[in-house]
Coordinates of C-alpha atoms in Angstrom, one line a residue:
Chain B
M1289 CA -109.9 21.1 -17.3
T1290 CA -110.0 21.2 -13.5
N1291 CA -106.4 21.2 -12.1
M1292 CA -104.1 22.6 -14.5
Q1293 CA -101.9 20.7 -16.7
V1294 CA -98.5 21.9 -15.7
G1295 CA -96.3 22.4 -18.3
D1296 CA -98.6 21.8 -21.4
P1297 CA -97.0 23.8 -24.2
H1298 CA -100.2 24.5 -26.0
A1299 CA -101.1 28.1 -26.5
L1300 CA -103.3 30.0 -28.8
S1301 CA -101.6 32.3 -31.1
K1302 CA -102.5 35.0 -33.6
G1303 CA -104.7 33.5 -36.4
S1304 CA -106.2 31.0 -34.0
T1305 CA -110.0 30.8 -33.6
P1306 CA -111.6 31.5 -29.9
P1307 CA -112.1 28.3 -27.9
P1308 CA -115.8 27.3 -27.8
E1309 CA -117.5 28.1 -24.8
S1310 CA -116.3 26.6 -21.4
A1311 CA -117.7 23.4 -20.0
S1312 CA -116.7 25.0 -16.6
T1313 CA -118.0 27.9 -14.6
L1314 CA -114.6 29.4 -14.7
R1315 CA -112.0 29.8 -17.3
L1316 CA -108.5 31.1 -16.8
Y1317 CA -106.5 32.8 -19.8
S1318 CA -103.3 32.2 -18.7
G1319 CA -99.4 32.3 -20.1
R1320 CA -97.4 29.4 -19.1
F1321 CA -94.5 31.3 -17.8
C1322 CA -96.1 34.6 -16.5
P1323 CA -95.7 34.7 -12.9
Y1324 CA -98.9 36.6 -12.4
A1325 CA -100.6 34.1 -14.0
A1326 CA -99.0 31.2 -11.9
R1327 CA -100.4 33.2 -8.6
V1328 CA -103.8 32.5 -9.8
R1329 CA -103.1 28.6 -10.8
L1330 CA -101.5 28.5 -7.4
V1331 CA -104.7 29.7 -5.5
L1332 CA -106.9 27.5 -8.1
N1333 CA -105.1 24.3 -7.3
A1334 CA -104.5 25.0 -3.6
K1335 CA -108.2 25.7 -3.1
N1336 CA -109.2 22.6 -5.5
I1337 CA -111.3 24.9 -7.6
K1338 CA -112.5 23.5 -11.2
C1339 CA -111.5 25.7 -13.7
E1340 CA -110.5 25.4 -17.6
V1341 CA -107.3 26.8 -18.6
V1342 CA -106.5 28.5 -21.8
N1343 CA -102.7 29.3 -22.5
I1344 CA -102.2 32.4 -24.4
D1345 CA -99.2 32.9 -26.7
L1346 CA -97.9 36.2 -25.1
K1347 CA -95.5 37.0 -27.6
N1348 CA -98.0 36.4 -30.4
K1349 CA -101.6 37.1 -29.0
P1350 CA -104.7 36.0 -30.7
E1351 CA -106.6 38.7 -32.3
W1352 CA -109.9 37.6 -30.5
Y1353 CA -108.2 37.9 -27.0
Y1354 CA -108.2 41.7 -27.3
E1355 CA -112.1 41.4 -27.2
K1356 CA -111.9 39.8 -23.9
N1357 CA -109.3 41.9 -22.6
A1358 CA -108.6 45.4 -24.3
L1359 CA -104.9 45.3 -22.8
G1360 CA -104.2 41.9 -23.9
K1361 CA -102.7 40.9 -20.7
V1362 CA -103.1 37.9 -18.6
P1363 CA -104.1 36.3 -16.3
L1364 CA -107.8 37.1 -16.7
L1365 CA -110.8 34.9 -15.3
E1366 CA -113.9 34.4 -17.4
I1367 CA -117.0 33.7 -15.0
K1368 CA -119.9 32.3 -16.5
G1369 CA -123.2 33.9 -15.3
P1370 CA -126.9 33.9 -16.3
S1371 CA -126.5 37.1 -18.3
G1372 CA -123.3 36.3 -20.0
P1373 CA -119.8 36.2 -18.9
S1374 CA -117.8 38.2 -16.0
F1375 CA -114.3 39.1 -16.4
I1376 CA -111.6 39.9 -13.7
S1377 CA -108.0 40.9 -14.6
E1378 CA -105.3 41.6 -12.2
S1379 CA -103.6 38.7 -10.5
L1380 CA -104.0 39.8 -6.8
I1381 CA -107.5 41.0 -7.3
I1382 CA -108.6 37.3 -9.1
A1383 CA -106.6 35.5 -6.2
E1384 CA -108.6 37.5 -3.4
Y1385 CA -112.0 36.9 -5.5
L1386 CA -111.4 33.1 -5.5
D1387 CA -110.3 33.1 -1.8
D1388 CA -113.5 35.2 -0.8
Q1389 CA -115.8 33.2 -3.4
Y1390 CA -114.6 29.7 -2.5
H1391 CA -113.3 30.6 1.1
D1392 CA -113.9 27.2 2.9
D1393 CA -111.6 24.8 1.1
F1394 CA -108.1 26.0 2.3
P1395 CA -108.8 29.6 3.2
L1396 CA -106.1 31.7 2.4
L1397 CA -106.8 35.1 4.1
P1398 CA -108.9 35.4 7.3
N1399 CA -112.5 37.0 6.3
D1400 CA -113.2 38.1 10.0
A1401 CA -109.9 39.8 11.0
P1402 CA -109.3 42.9 8.8
L1403 CA -106.0 44.0 10.6
E1404 CA -104.5 40.5 10.0
R1405 CA -106.0 40.5 6.3
A1406 CA -104.2 43.6 5.8
Q1407 CA -100.9 42.8 7.3
Q1408 CA -100.9 39.6 5.2
K1409 CA -101.5 42.0 2.0
M1410 CA -98.9 44.3 3.2
L1411 CA -96.2 41.7 3.9
L1412 CA -96.9 40.2 0.2
E1413 CA -96.2 43.6 -1.2
I1414 CA -93.2 44.1 0.7
I1415 CA -91.9 40.9 -0.4
Y1416 CA -92.6 41.2 -3.9
S1417 CA -91.2 44.9 -4.0
K1418 CA -87.7 43.5 -2.8
I1419 CA -87.7 40.5 -5.2
T1420 CA -89.0 41.3 -8.4
A1421 CA -87.4 44.4 -9.3
Q1422 CA -84.2 42.5 -9.7
W1423 CA -84.7 39.1 -11.1
H1424 CA -86.6 40.1 -14.1
P1425 CA -83.9 42.3 -15.6
L1426 CA -81.1 39.7 -14.5
M1427 CA -83.4 37.0 -16.6
V1428 CA -82.7 39.0 -19.6
K1429 CA -79.4 40.3 -19.1
E1430 CA -76.3 40.1 -17.0
D1431 CA -76.1 42.7 -14.3
T1432 CA -73.7 42.8 -11.5
A1433 CA -75.3 45.8 -9.6
K1434 CA -78.8 44.1 -9.6
K1435 CA -77.2 40.8 -8.6
A1436 CA -75.9 42.4 -5.7
V1437 CA -79.4 44.1 -4.8
L1438 CA -81.1 40.8 -5.4
I1439 CA -78.9 39.0 -2.8
K1440 CA -79.3 41.8 -0.2
A1441 CA -83.1 41.8 -0.7
L1442 CA -83.1 37.9 0.0
G1443 CA -81.5 38.7 3.1
E1444 CA -84.1 41.0 4.1
V1445 CA -86.9 38.7 3.2
E1446 CA -85.2 36.0 5.0
Q1447 CA -85.7 38.2 8.2
L1448 CA -89.5 38.4 7.4
L1449 CA -90.0 34.8 7.6
R1450 CA -91.1 34.3 11.0
G1451 CA -93.2 31.3 10.9
E1452 CA -93.3 28.0 9.0
Y1453 CA -94.7 29.8 6.3
F1454 CA -95.3 33.7 5.8
A1455 CA -98.8 33.2 6.5
G1456 CA -98.0 31.2 9.9
E1457 CA -98.3 27.5 10.4
K1458 CA -99.6 26.7 7.0
P1459 CA -99.3 28.3 3.3
G1460 CA -101.5 31.2 2.8
F1461 CA -102.0 34.2 0.5
V1462 CA -98.7 35.7 1.0
D1463 CA -96.8 32.3 0.3
L1464 CA -98.8 31.6 -2.8
C1465 CA -98.7 35.0 -4.4
V1466 CA -94.8 35.5 -4.0
W1467 CA -94.0 31.9 -4.7
P1468 CA -93.7 32.1 -8.6
W1469 CA -90.5 34.5 -8.0
F1470 CA -89.0 32.1 -5.6
E1471 CA -90.1 29.3 -7.9
R1472 CA -87.8 30.8 -10.3
L1473 CA -84.7 31.6 -8.1
P1474 CA -82.9 28.3 -8.5
A1475 CA -83.1 29.0 -12.5
V1476 CA -81.8 32.3 -12.0
E1477 CA -78.9 30.7 -9.4
L1478 CA -78.0 28.5 -12.4
F1479 CA -78.3 31.2 -15.3
R1480 CA -76.5 34.2 -13.2
G1481 CA -75.0 32.6 -10.4
V1482 CA -77.1 34.4 -7.6
P1483 CA -76.8 31.7 -5.0
F1484 CA -79.9 30.3 -3.2
T1485 CA -78.3 28.2 -0.6
P1486 CA -79.2 27.1 3.0
T1487 CA -76.0 28.7 4.3
D1488 CA -77.1 32.1 3.4
Y1489 CA -80.8 31.7 3.3
P1490 CA -81.6 29.0 5.9
K1491 CA -85.3 29.8 6.8
L1492 CA -86.3 30.9 3.2
T1493 CA -84.4 27.7 1.5
E1494 CA -86.4 25.5 4.0
W1495 CA -89.8 26.9 3.3
S1496 CA -89.0 26.9 -0.3
E1497 CA -88.5 23.0 -0.2
K1498 CA -91.5 22.8 1.9
M1499 CA -93.4 24.7 -0.6
R1500 CA -92.4 22.5 -3.3
V1501 CA -93.5 19.2 -1.8
H1502 CA -96.9 20.6 -0.2
P1503 CA -99.5 18.3 -1.6
R1504 CA -101.9 21.4 -2.3
I1505 CA -99.1 23.4 -4.0
R1506 CA -96.4 20.9 -5.6
D1507 CA -98.6 20.1 -8.7
S1508 CA -98.5 24.1 -9.7
I1509 CA -94.7 24.1 -9.8
F1510 CA -92.5 23.8 -13.0
S1511 CA -89.5 22.2 -12.7
T1512 CA -86.3 24.2 -12.9
E1513 CA -85.4 22.3 -16.1
L1514 CA -88.7 24.0 -17.8
M1515 CA -87.9 27.3 -16.4
L1516 CA -84.5 27.3 -17.6
E1517 CA -85.4 26.3 -20.9
F1518 CA -87.9 29.5 -20.8
F1519 CA -85.0 31.6 -19.8
Q1520 CA -83.3 30.3 -22.8
T1521 CA -86.0 31.5 -25.2
R1522 CA -85.5 35.0 -23.9
N1523 CA -81.8 34.7 -24.2
P1524 CA -81.5 32.9 -27.6
D1525 CA -77.8 33.8 -28.3
V1526 CA -76.8 32.6 -24.8
G1527 CA -77.7 29.0 -24.6
L1528 CA -76.8 26.7 -21.9
L1529 CA -73.1 27.2 -22.1
S1530 CA -73.4 30.5 -19.8
V1531 CA -75.6 28.8 -17.5
I1532 CA -72.8 26.4 -16.9
L1533 CA -70.2 28.9 -16.9
A1534 CA -72.0 31.1 -14.5
T1535 CA -72.8 28.3 -12.0
F1536 CA -69.3 26.7 -12.4
N1537 CA -67.8 29.9 -11.6
F1538 CA -70.0 30.4 -8.5
W1539 CA -69.1 26.8 -7.3
T1540 CA -65.3 27.1 -7.9
S1541 CA -65.3 30.6 -6.3
Q1542 CA -66.6 28.9 -3.1
N1543 CA -63.6 28.2 -0.6
P1544 CA -63.5 25.6 0.7
K1545 CA -64.8 24.2 -2.8
P1546 CA -68.0 22.0 -2.5
A1547 CA -67.6 18.4 -3.1
A1548 CA -69.9 18.4 -5.9
A1549 CA -67.9 20.9 -7.9
A1550 CA -64.7 18.8 -7.6
N1551 CA -66.7 15.8 -9.1
A1552 CA -67.6 18.4 -11.6
L1553 CA -64.2 18.5 -13.2
E1554 CA -64.3 14.8 -13.9
L1555 CA -67.8 14.4 -15.1
E1556 CA -69.0 14.5 -18.8
M1557 CA -70.9 17.8 -19.2
I1558 CA -73.7 18.4 -21.8
I1559 CA -73.8 21.6 -23.4
L1560 CA -76.9 22.8 -25.1
M1561 CA -75.9 25.2 -28.2
P1562 CA -77.7 28.3 -28.8
S1563 CA -81.4 27.7 -30.0
N1564 CA -80.4 28.5 -33.8
N1565 CA -78.0 25.5 -33.6
T1566 CA -78.8 21.8 -33.5
N1567 CA -77.6 20.3 -30.2
S1568 CA -74.2 19.1 -31.2
G1569 CA -71.0 17.8 -29.2
A1570 CA -68.2 20.4 -28.5
S1571 CA -65.2 21.0 -26.3
V1572 CA -64.9 23.6 -23.9
G1573 CA -62.0 24.4 -21.4
F1574 CA -62.8 26.1 -18.1
T1575 CA -59.5 27.6 -16.8
G1576 CA -56.9 25.2 -17.1
V1577 CA -59.4 22.3 -17.1
P1578 CA -59.8 20.6 -20.2
M1579 CA -63.3 19.0 -20.3
E1580 CA -64.9 16.5 -22.8
I1581 CA -68.4 17.6 -23.8
A1582 CA -70.7 15.4 -25.7
A1583 CA -74.2 15.6 -27.4
K1584 CA -76.9 13.5 -25.4
D1585 CA -80.5 13.8 -25.5
T1586 CA -82.4 16.4 -23.8
A1587 CA -83.9 14.4 -20.9
E1588 CA -80.4 13.5 -19.8
K1589 CA -78.8 16.9 -20.5
Y1590 CA -80.1 18.4 -17.5
A1591 CA -79.9 15.4 -15.4
N1592 CA -75.9 15.6 -16.2
I1593 CA -75.7 19.3 -15.4
H1594 CA -77.8 18.9 -11.9
R1595 CA -75.3 16.0 -11.1
V1596 CA -72.2 18.1 -12.2
L1597 CA -73.3 21.0 -10.2
G1598 CA -74.3 19.4 -7.1
Y1599 CA -77.7 21.0 -7.8
Q1600 CA -79.8 18.0 -7.2
Q1601 CA -78.5 17.4 -3.7
R1602 CA -79.8 20.8 -2.7
H1603 CA -83.2 20.6 -4.7
P1604 CA -84.2 17.0 -4.8
V1605 CA -87.2 17.5 -6.9
Chain O
M202 CA -107.8 65.1 15.6
T203 CA -110.8 63.4 14.4
N204 CA -111.8 64.4 10.7
M205 CA -108.7 66.2 9.1
Q206 CA -107.9 69.7 9.0
V207 CA -107.4 70.1 5.1
G208 CA -104.7 72.2 4.0
D209 CA -103.0 72.3 7.5
P210 CA -99.4 73.2 6.5
H211 CA -97.7 72.0 9.7
A212 CA -95.4 69.2 8.8
L213 CA -92.9 67.2 10.7
S214 CA -89.1 67.4 9.1
K215 CA -85.6 66.1 9.9
G216 CA -84.7 67.3 13.2
S217 CA -88.2 66.9 14.9
T218 CA -88.8 64.8 17.8
P219 CA -91.5 62.3 17.2
P220 CA -95.1 63.0 18.2
P221 CA -96.6 62.0 21.6
E222 CA -98.6 58.8 21.9
S223 CA -101.7 59.3 20.3
A224 CA -105.1 60.1 22.1
S225 CA -106.9 58.2 19.3
T226 CA -106.9 54.4 18.3
L227 CA -105.9 55.4 15.0
R228 CA -103.1 57.8 13.4
L229 CA -102.3 58.5 9.9
Y230 CA -98.8 59.6 8.7
S231 CA -99.7 61.6 5.9
G232 CA -98.2 63.9 3.3
R233 CA -100.4 67.2 2.5
F234 CA -100.2 66.9 -1.2
C235 CA -99.5 63.1 -1.7
P236 CA -102.6 61.9 -3.8
Y237 CA -101.8 58.2 -2.1
A238 CA -102.3 59.7 1.2
A239 CA -105.4 61.6 0.0
R240 CA -107.1 58.3 -0.6
V241 CA -106.8 57.2 2.8
R242 CA -108.1 60.7 4.1
L243 CA -111.1 60.6 1.9
V244 CA -112.0 56.9 3.2
L245 CA -111.5 58.2 7.1
N246 CA -113.6 61.4 6.6
A247 CA -116.3 59.7 4.2
K248 CA -116.7 56.9 6.8
N249 CA -116.4 59.4 9.7
I250 CA -113.7 57.5 11.4
K251 CA -111.9 59.5 14.1
C252 CA -108.0 59.4 13.4
E253 CA -105.2 61.7 14.3
V254 CA -103.1 63.1 11.3
V255 CA -99.2 63.6 11.4
N256 CA -98.1 65.2 8.5
I257 CA -94.7 64.3 7.5
D258 CA -92.4 66.6 5.4
L259 CA -91.7 64.6 2.5
K260 CA -88.8 66.5 0.9
N261 CA -87.1 66.5 4.3
K262 CA -88.6 63.4 6.2
P263 CA -87.8 63.1 10.0
E264 CA -85.1 60.4 11.1
W265 CA -87.6 58.9 13.6
Y266 CA -90.0 58.0 10.8
Y267 CA -88.0 55.5 9.4
E268 CA -88.3 53.4 12.3
K269 CA -91.8 53.3 11.8
N270 CA -91.5 52.6 8.1
A271 CA -88.3 51.7 6.8
L272 CA -89.1 52.7 3.3
G273 CA -90.2 56.0 4.6
K274 CA -93.4 56.5 2.5
V275 CA -96.8 57.6 3.1
P276 CA -99.4 56.8 3.8
L277 CA -98.9 54.6 6.9
L278 CA -101.7 53.9 9.4
E279 CA -100.7 53.3 13.0
I280 CA -103.4 51.3 14.9
K281 CA -103.1 51.4 18.9
G282 CA -103.4 47.8 20.3
P283 CA -102.9 46.3 23.6
S284 CA -99.6 44.7 22.9
G285 CA -98.3 48.0 21.3
P286 CA -99.1 49.6 17.7
S287 CA -99.7 47.8 14.5
F288 CA -98.9 49.6 11.2
I289 CA -100.4 49.2 7.7
S290 CA -99.0 50.7 4.5
E291 CA -100.1 50.9 1.0
S292 CA -103.0 53.1 0.4
L293 CA -105.5 50.9 -1.0
I294 CA -104.5 48.2 1.6
I295 CA -105.4 50.9 4.3
A296 CA -108.3 52.0 2.6
E297 CA -109.6 48.4 2.2
Y298 CA -108.9 47.9 5.9
L299 CA -110.9 50.6 7.0
D300 CA -113.7 50.0 5.1
D301 CA -113.8 46.3 6.5
Q302 CA -113.0 47.2 10.1
Y303 CA -115.7 50.2 10.1
H304 CA -118.1 48.7 7.5
D305 CA -121.5 50.1 8.6
D306 CA -121.0 53.8 8.5
F307 CA -120.9 54.5 4.6
P308 CA -119.9 51.3 3.4
L309 CA -117.7 51.4 0.2
L310 CA -117.3 47.9 -1.2
P311 CA -119.8 45.2 -0.6
N312 CA -118.6 42.6 1.9
D313 CA -121.0 39.8 0.8
A314 CA -120.6 40.0 -3.0
P315 CA -117.1 38.9 -3.9
L316 CA -117.6 39.4 -7.8
E317 CA -118.8 42.9 -7.3
R318 CA -116.0 43.6 -5.0
A319 CA -113.4 42.2 -7.5
Q320 CA -114.9 44.1 -10.2
Q321 CA -114.7 47.5 -8.4
K322 CA -111.3 47.0 -7.5
M323 CA -110.6 46.3 -11.2
L324 CA -112.4 49.2 -12.4
L325 CA -110.2 51.2 -9.8
E326 CA -106.9 49.8 -11.3
I327 CA -108.1 50.4 -15.1
I328 CA -109.1 54.2 -14.2
Y329 CA -105.9 54.7 -12.1
S330 CA -103.5 53.2 -14.8
K331 CA -105.0 55.3 -17.4
I332 CA -104.7 58.5 -15.5
T333 CA -102.0 58.5 -13.3
A334 CA -98.8 57.7 -15.8
Q335 CA -99.6 61.1 -17.6
W336 CA -100.6 63.7 -15.0
H337 CA -97.5 63.4 -13.0
P338 CA -94.9 63.8 -15.6
L339 CA -97.2 66.6 -16.9
M340 CA -97.1 68.4 -13.6
V341 CA -93.3 68.6 -13.4
K342 CA -92.7 69.0 -17.0
E343 CA -94.6 70.4 -20.0
D344 CA -95.0 67.2 -22.6
T345 CA -97.3 67.4 -25.8
A346 CA -97.1 63.8 -26.3
K347 CA -98.3 63.0 -22.5
K348 CA -100.8 65.6 -22.9
A349 CA -102.4 63.9 -25.9
V350 CA -102.2 60.7 -23.9
L351 CA -104.2 62.1 -20.9
I352 CA -106.7 63.6 -23.2
K353 CA -107.1 60.4 -25.0
A354 CA -107.3 58.5 -21.5
L355 CA -109.7 60.8 -20.0
G356 CA -112.1 60.1 -23.0
E357 CA -111.8 56.6 -22.3
V358 CA -112.4 57.0 -18.6
E359 CA -115.6 59.0 -19.8
Q360 CA -117.0 55.6 -21.0
L361 CA -116.3 53.7 -18.0
L362 CA -118.7 56.1 -15.9
R363 CA -122.1 54.2 -16.6
G364 CA -124.1 55.4 -13.2
E365 CA -124.2 58.5 -11.1
Y366 CA -121.0 57.2 -9.7
F367 CA -118.0 54.9 -10.4
A368 CA -119.5 52.4 -7.7
G369 CA -123.3 53.1 -8.8
E370 CA -125.7 55.3 -7.0
K371 CA -123.5 56.4 -4.3
P372 CA -119.7 57.1 -3.9
G373 CA -117.6 54.0 -3.1
F374 CA -114.3 52.8 -3.1
V375 CA -113.5 53.4 -6.8
D376 CA -114.7 57.0 -6.6
L377 CA -112.8 57.9 -3.5
C378 CA -109.4 55.9 -4.5
V379 CA -109.3 57.7 -8.1
W380 CA -110.5 61.1 -6.8
P381 CA -107.2 62.5 -5.9
W382 CA -106.1 62.6 -9.3
F383 CA -109.3 64.0 -10.5
E384 CA -108.9 66.7 -8.0
R385 CA -105.8 67.7 -9.5
L386 CA -107.1 68.0 -13.2
P387 CA -108.4 71.5 -12.8
A388 CA -104.8 72.5 -11.6
V389 CA -103.3 70.5 -14.4
E390 CA -105.7 72.3 -16.8
L391 CA -104.7 75.8 -15.6
F392 CA -101.0 74.6 -15.5
R393 CA -100.5 73.0 -18.7
G394 CA -103.6 73.6 -20.6
V395 CA -105.0 70.2 -20.9
P396 CA -109.0 71.1 -21.0
F397 CA -111.2 69.0 -18.4
T398 CA -114.6 70.6 -19.9
P399 CA -118.2 69.6 -20.0
T400 CA -118.3 69.5 -23.7
D401 CA -115.4 67.1 -23.9
Y402 CA -116.3 65.1 -20.8
P403 CA -119.9 65.6 -19.8
K404 CA -120.3 62.4 -17.5
L405 CA -116.8 62.9 -15.8
T406 CA -117.2 66.7 -15.1
E407 CA -120.7 66.3 -13.8
W408 CA -119.4 63.2 -11.5
S409 CA -116.5 65.6 -10.5
E410 CA -118.8 68.5 -9.4
K411 CA -121.0 65.9 -7.3
M412 CA -117.8 64.8 -5.4
R413 CA -116.8 68.1 -4.7
V414 CA -119.9 69.1 -3.1
H415 CA -120.9 65.7 -1.5
P416 CA -121.1 65.9 2.5
R417 CA -119.1 63.4 3.1
I418 CA -116.4 63.9 0.6
R419 CA -116.2 67.9 0.2
D420 CA -114.4 68.7 3.5
S421 CA -111.3 66.3 2.3
I422 CA -110.9 68.4 -0.9
F423 CA -108.1 70.8 -1.3
S424 CA -109.1 73.8 -3.4
T425 CA -107.6 74.3 -6.9
E426 CA -105.6 77.4 -5.7
L427 CA -103.8 75.5 -3.1
M428 CA -102.9 72.6 -5.9
L429 CA -101.7 75.2 -7.9
E430 CA -99.4 76.9 -5.1
F431 CA -98.3 72.9 -4.6
F432 CA -97.6 72.6 -8.2
Q433 CA -95.5 75.6 -8.2
T434 CA -93.2 74.3 -5.6
R435 CA -92.5 71.8 -7.8
N436 CA -92.0 73.9 -10.8
P437 CA -90.1 76.8 -9.1
D438 CA -88.6 78.5 -12.3
V439 CA -91.9 78.6 -14.0
G440 CA -94.2 80.8 -11.8
L441 CA -98.1 81.3 -12.4
L442 CA -97.1 83.1 -15.7
S443 CA -96.8 79.9 -17.8
V444 CA -100.3 78.9 -16.2
I445 CA -101.8 81.7 -17.5
L446 CA -100.1 81.5 -20.8
A447 CA -100.7 77.9 -21.3
T448 CA -104.4 78.4 -20.3
F449 CA -104.6 81.6 -22.5
N450 CA -103.3 79.9 -25.3
F451 CA -105.7 77.1 -25.1
W452 CA -108.5 79.4 -24.9
T453 CA -107.7 81.5 -27.6
S454 CA -107.0 78.4 -29.8
Q455 CA -110.6 77.6 -29.7
N456 CA -112.7 78.2 -32.6
P457 CA -115.0 79.9 -32.0
K458 CA -113.6 81.6 -29.0
P459 CA -115.4 80.9 -25.9
A460 CA -117.1 84.2 -24.5
A461 CA -114.9 84.2 -21.4
A462 CA -111.8 84.2 -23.4
A463 CA -113.1 87.4 -25.1
N464 CA -113.4 89.0 -21.9
A465 CA -110.2 88.0 -20.8
L466 CA -108.6 90.4 -23.3
E467 CA -110.3 93.4 -21.3
L468 CA -109.7 91.9 -17.9
E469 CA -106.8 92.8 -15.4
M470 CA -104.7 90.1 -14.8
I471 CA -102.4 89.2 -11.9
I472 CA -98.9 87.3 -12.5
L473 CA -97.3 85.8 -9.7
M474 CA -93.8 85.7 -10.6
P475 CA -91.3 82.9 -10.0
S476 CA -91.1 82.0 -6.2
N477 CA -87.3 83.7 -6.1
N478 CA -88.9 86.9 -6.9
T479 CA -91.3 88.9 -4.9
N480 CA -95.0 89.4 -6.4
S481 CA -94.4 92.4 -8.5
G482 CA -96.5 94.5 -11.3
A483 CA -95.3 93.6 -14.7
S484 CA -96.6 93.9 -18.3
V485 CA -96.9 91.3 -20.9
G486 CA -98.2 91.2 -24.3
F487 CA -100.0 88.0 -25.6
T488 CA -99.7 88.0 -29.4
G489 CA -100.9 91.4 -30.6
V490 CA -102.8 91.9 -27.3
P491 CA -101.5 94.2 -24.8
M492 CA -102.3 93.6 -21.6
E493 CA -101.9 95.3 -18.0
I494 CA -100.7 93.3 -15.0
A495 CA -100.9 94.5 -11.5
A496 CA -99.7 93.2 -8.3
K497 CA -102.3 92.2 -6.2
D498 CA -102.5 90.1 -2.8
T499 CA -102.7 86.4 -3.2
A500 CA -106.3 86.0 -2.4
E501 CA -107.6 88.2 -5.0
K502 CA -104.9 86.9 -7.6
Y503 CA -106.5 83.4 -7.9
A504 CA -110.2 84.9 -8.2
N505 CA -109.0 87.1 -11.0
I506 CA -107.3 84.3 -13.1
H507 CA -110.4 82.0 -12.6
R508 CA -112.7 85.2 -13.8
V509 CA -110.4 85.7 -16.8
L510 CA -110.3 82.1 -17.9
G511 CA -114.0 81.5 -17.5
Y512 CA -112.7 78.9 -14.9
Q513 CA -115.2 79.8 -12.2
Q514 CA -118.2 79.5 -14.3
R515 CA -117.2 75.8 -14.8
H516 CA -115.7 75.2 -11.4
P517 CA -117.8 77.2 -8.8
V518 CA -116.3 76.1 -5.7

């Protein structure tokens, strides 16, 4: 109910019964890690709109969901009305509807300046098309060529950021609707070694930090730890080992080596083994550098990795 | 200038000089046969908006065009302003901008009903996604599986047409923005034998005829003959022979045979040979049915084909 419970893992699967009628005017059928659903949650939270959220298990969708949405896709907004519910699909159409219908609190697009409105939507399309084509394949498979294209694309998007935010002085439609892909970049960085550093992208990384702490936005954002866990579910044979190796290789390839990477060599590191194994202690040697690896509980695990890789210094969540 | 000259073949190619500054507030960089550019031309004409049109040779784009639009895509709208021109790309963003900016004459979307606005945009996405994925591959290559999917999709779209038009009692945003793909269906029918008949799609074919004669729409529509000529440029090795064969096979496969197909056997047929040949007289035998084929001039050619196939009775343009 009301603002979304970020990270609530409960999702309805095949064999479930449909949820009872919503107590709220709005209900969003969402997917926890779907970036398109995330767009809508960002808009709802930014505009302080009350909405019930029903998470759908996207790998194992409930039969009853297809009656609401023949394609079975999320996000889907259900709007209670006197003659029954109305439904809107397509994340950008939902987002624009919410801004039109609940315009006053935190307006996202100007509703009296057609040219500026069009230009913001165009900017969103440009950024979206540059970023998304690369990161999704990268999430599920290592691909050197796609990595190079993403790095180049980020450089181009850096040039498109001309104010505090893409929308100007405060976050707007563009910022919220492209955010879900930027939210995942630190996980892509850790997972595939695509650097997203202030040196390479001073404006984008600053914008990204401002988005993460903005009072209207921060509660919609998942932690990088949670994103990494999700990435692992899509790469069950890989495990966090590859994350650490990829990031370690990236850091040690920097010249001069960052201080944090030097520390890494002396720090205890925790490896989460592939999901078909239980967490267990193990030893692994980086080139010429034997390291001790011990099993710890999950909470400590990520904290250590971040400390090892100097990650936390750059992303102090 | 002003309303578009439909079918004007002049297009600017590599090596051309950029056109001089537009005398009009609006200039549209367009492609003659690009369905996305067609959306914008439909909206401009329906709303009676003055706009200069510059056709870009999409197979051989001018170097200067990339300075206006880095991706080189059409459509692109140039809007003259006091501090220089503004540009909008993406056909739907341009179309919505034009409706917002020039709302009073022939409004296409309600600007005071966010839910209805969203629902119309959603309907457009649904129809568009059902139709376009199939017809484009079909245009460039025969594909039995895609043909079956298109036929099924058309049946589903038939069910979505609940009023006179998709938008209700008069043409609106949905109608204009999906039209370019329906405009091409009779050519797809002739070219690939995908039937688009009143028997199969009573509502869609009636809607289609109403669109073709609507005073705000008819001037934006290309003739099926022109579409066929364009389809042939994408299939240079095929020529109209395959059009006739495919359509003939479709008609003669119907049981009972349509009256027009029976007539076909006695009618003179004109075959346009592949584009690397000159038009020439030739003989071809359909299974067991010898037919005389004679060269005629282009104008007469299509008229005959239509007559032969009973096409004109259903599409009396």
